[in-house]
Amino acid sequence: MRIDTPQEVLYYRHGGILQYVLRHLLSGKEAPEALAGGITAGAVSRDAQRGDRAVTEDSVESFPASDAPTY
């Protein structure tokens, strides 16, 4: 197991993220106020052409980059 952040320490101490969230919800505390978010997606340039973002067969081998190969 790997614990990288102080928040993950809290999750671990409470028995995992599910137990942490359930305890937080059942504690009766008021939910924190949501802050306005920033931009959630990258901007598309004005000179982009339709199909510029299409996935080609050449890129299928590398998609998705986060998954390990399953040869």
mmCIF file of C-alpha atoms in Angstrom:
data_model
loop_
_atom_site.group_PDB
_atom_site.id
_atom_site.type_symbol
_atom_site.label_atom_id
_atom_site.label_comp_id
_atom_site.label_asym_id
_atom_site.label_seq_id
_atom_site.Cartn_x
_atom_site.Cartn_y
_atom_site.Cartn_z
ATOM 1 C CA MET A 1 0.000 0.000 0.000
ATOM 2 C CA ARG A 2 1.204 3.495 -0.753
ATOM 3 C CA ILE A 3 0.158 6.616 1.150
ATOM 4 C CA ASP A 4 1.234 9.854 -0.510
ATOM 5 C CA THR A 5 -0.898 12.626 0.934
ATOM 6 C CA PRO A 6 -2.293 13.654 4.317
ATOM 7 C CA GLN A 7 -5.787 13.011 2.929
ATOM 8 C CA GLU A 8 -4.814 9.408 2.134
ATOM 9 C CA VAL A 9 -3.623 9.013 5.752
ATOM 10 C CA LEU A 10 -7.122 9.978 6.887
ATOM 11 C CA TYR A 11 -8.663 7.462 4.487
ATOM 12 C CA TYR A 12 -6.359 4.744 5.824
ATOM 13 C CA ARG A 13 -7.105 5.566 9.469
ATOM 14 C CA HIS A 14 -10.845 5.344 8.791
ATOM 15 C CA GLY A 15 -10.589 1.980 7.027
ATOM 16 C CA GLY A 16 -10.626 3.237 3.429
ATOM 17 C CA ILE A 17 -12.262 5.958 1.391
ATOM 18 C CA LEU A 18 -15.762 4.448 1.570
ATOM 19 C CA GLN A 19 -15.732 4.258 5.366
ATOM 20 C CA TYR A 20 -14.230 7.767 5.553
ATOM 21 C CA VAL A 21 -16.964 9.215 3.354
ATOM 22 C CA LEU A 22 -19.733 7.348 5.181
ATOM 23 C CA ARG A 23 -18.487 8.512 8.580
ATOM 24 C CA HIS A 24 -18.264 12.062 7.297
ATOM 25 C CA LEU A 25 -21.806 11.924 5.885
ATOM 26 C CA LEU A 26 -23.253 10.329 9.021
ATOM 27 C CA SER A 27 -21.506 12.756 11.379
ATOM 28 C CA GLY A 28 -24.156 15.381 10.652
ATOM 29 C CA LYS A 29 -21.636 18.047 9.771
ATOM 30 C CA GLU A 30 -22.666 20.614 7.247
ATOM 31 C CA ALA A 31 -21.289 20.069 3.770
ATOM 32 C CA PRO A 32 -18.542 22.508 2.779
ATOM 33 C CA GLU A 33 -19.445 25.224 0.318
ATOM 34 C CA ALA A 34 -18.455 24.377 -3.237
ATOM 35 C CA LEU A 35 -15.986 26.704 -4.870
ATOM 36 C CA ALA A 36 -16.310 27.808 -8.460
ATOM 37 C CA GLY A 37 -14.244 25.571 -10.689
ATOM 38 C CA GLY A 38 -11.876 26.571 -13.411
ATOM 39 C CA ILE A 39 -11.801 25.439 -16.984
ATOM 40 C CA THR A 40 -12.466 21.703 -17.110
ATOM 41 C CA ALA A 41 -11.285 21.069 -20.656
ATOM 42 C CA GLY A 42 -8.564 22.388 -22.884
ATOM 43 C CA ALA A 43 -9.417 25.154 -25.257
ATOM 44 C CA VAL A 44 -9.820 24.423 -28.952
ATOM 45 C CA SER A 45 -8.007 26.868 -31.182
ATOM 46 C CA ARG A 46 -10.081 28.995 -33.528
ATOM 47 C CA ASP A 47 -8.283 27.604 -36.576
ATOM 48 C CA ALA A 48 -8.982 23.959 -35.673
ATOM 49 C CA GLN A 49 -10.586 21.968 -38.460
ATOM 50 C CA ARG A 50 -13.338 19.395 -38.043
ATOM 51 C CA GLY A 51 -11.747 15.996 -37.552
ATOM 52 C CA ASP A 52 -8.457 17.348 -36.158
ATOM 53 C CA ARG A 53 -9.114 15.518 -32.908
ATOM 54 C CA ALA A 54 -10.260 12.261 -34.487
ATOM 55 C CA VAL A 55 -8.507 9.078 -33.364
ATOM 56 C CA THR A 56 -6.761 7.399 -36.251
ATOM 57 C CA GLU A 57 -5.874 3.723 -36.556
ATOM 58 C CA ASP A 58 -2.214 4.675 -36.081
ATOM 59 C CA SER A 59 -2.919 5.942 -32.585
ATOM 60 C CA VAL A 60 -5.026 2.959 -31.461
ATOM 61 C CA GLU A 61 -1.879 1.115 -30.314
ATOM 62 C CA SER A 62 -1.046 3.877 -27.846
ATOM 63 C CA PHE A 63 -4.567 4.510 -26.538
ATOM 64 C CA PRO A 64 -5.112 4.797 -23.607
ATOM 65 C CA ALA A 65 -1.581 5.604 -22.531
ATOM 66 C CA SER A 66 -2.285 4.937 -18.846
ATOM 67 C CA ASP A 67 -3.181 1.261 -19.325
ATOM 68 C CA ALA A 68 -0.540 -1.422 -19.312
ATOM 69 C CA PRO A 69 -0.295 -3.542 -22.475
ATOM 70 C CA THR A 70 -2.194 -6.838 -22.376
ATOM 71 C CA TYR A 71 -0.145 -8.872 -24.823
#
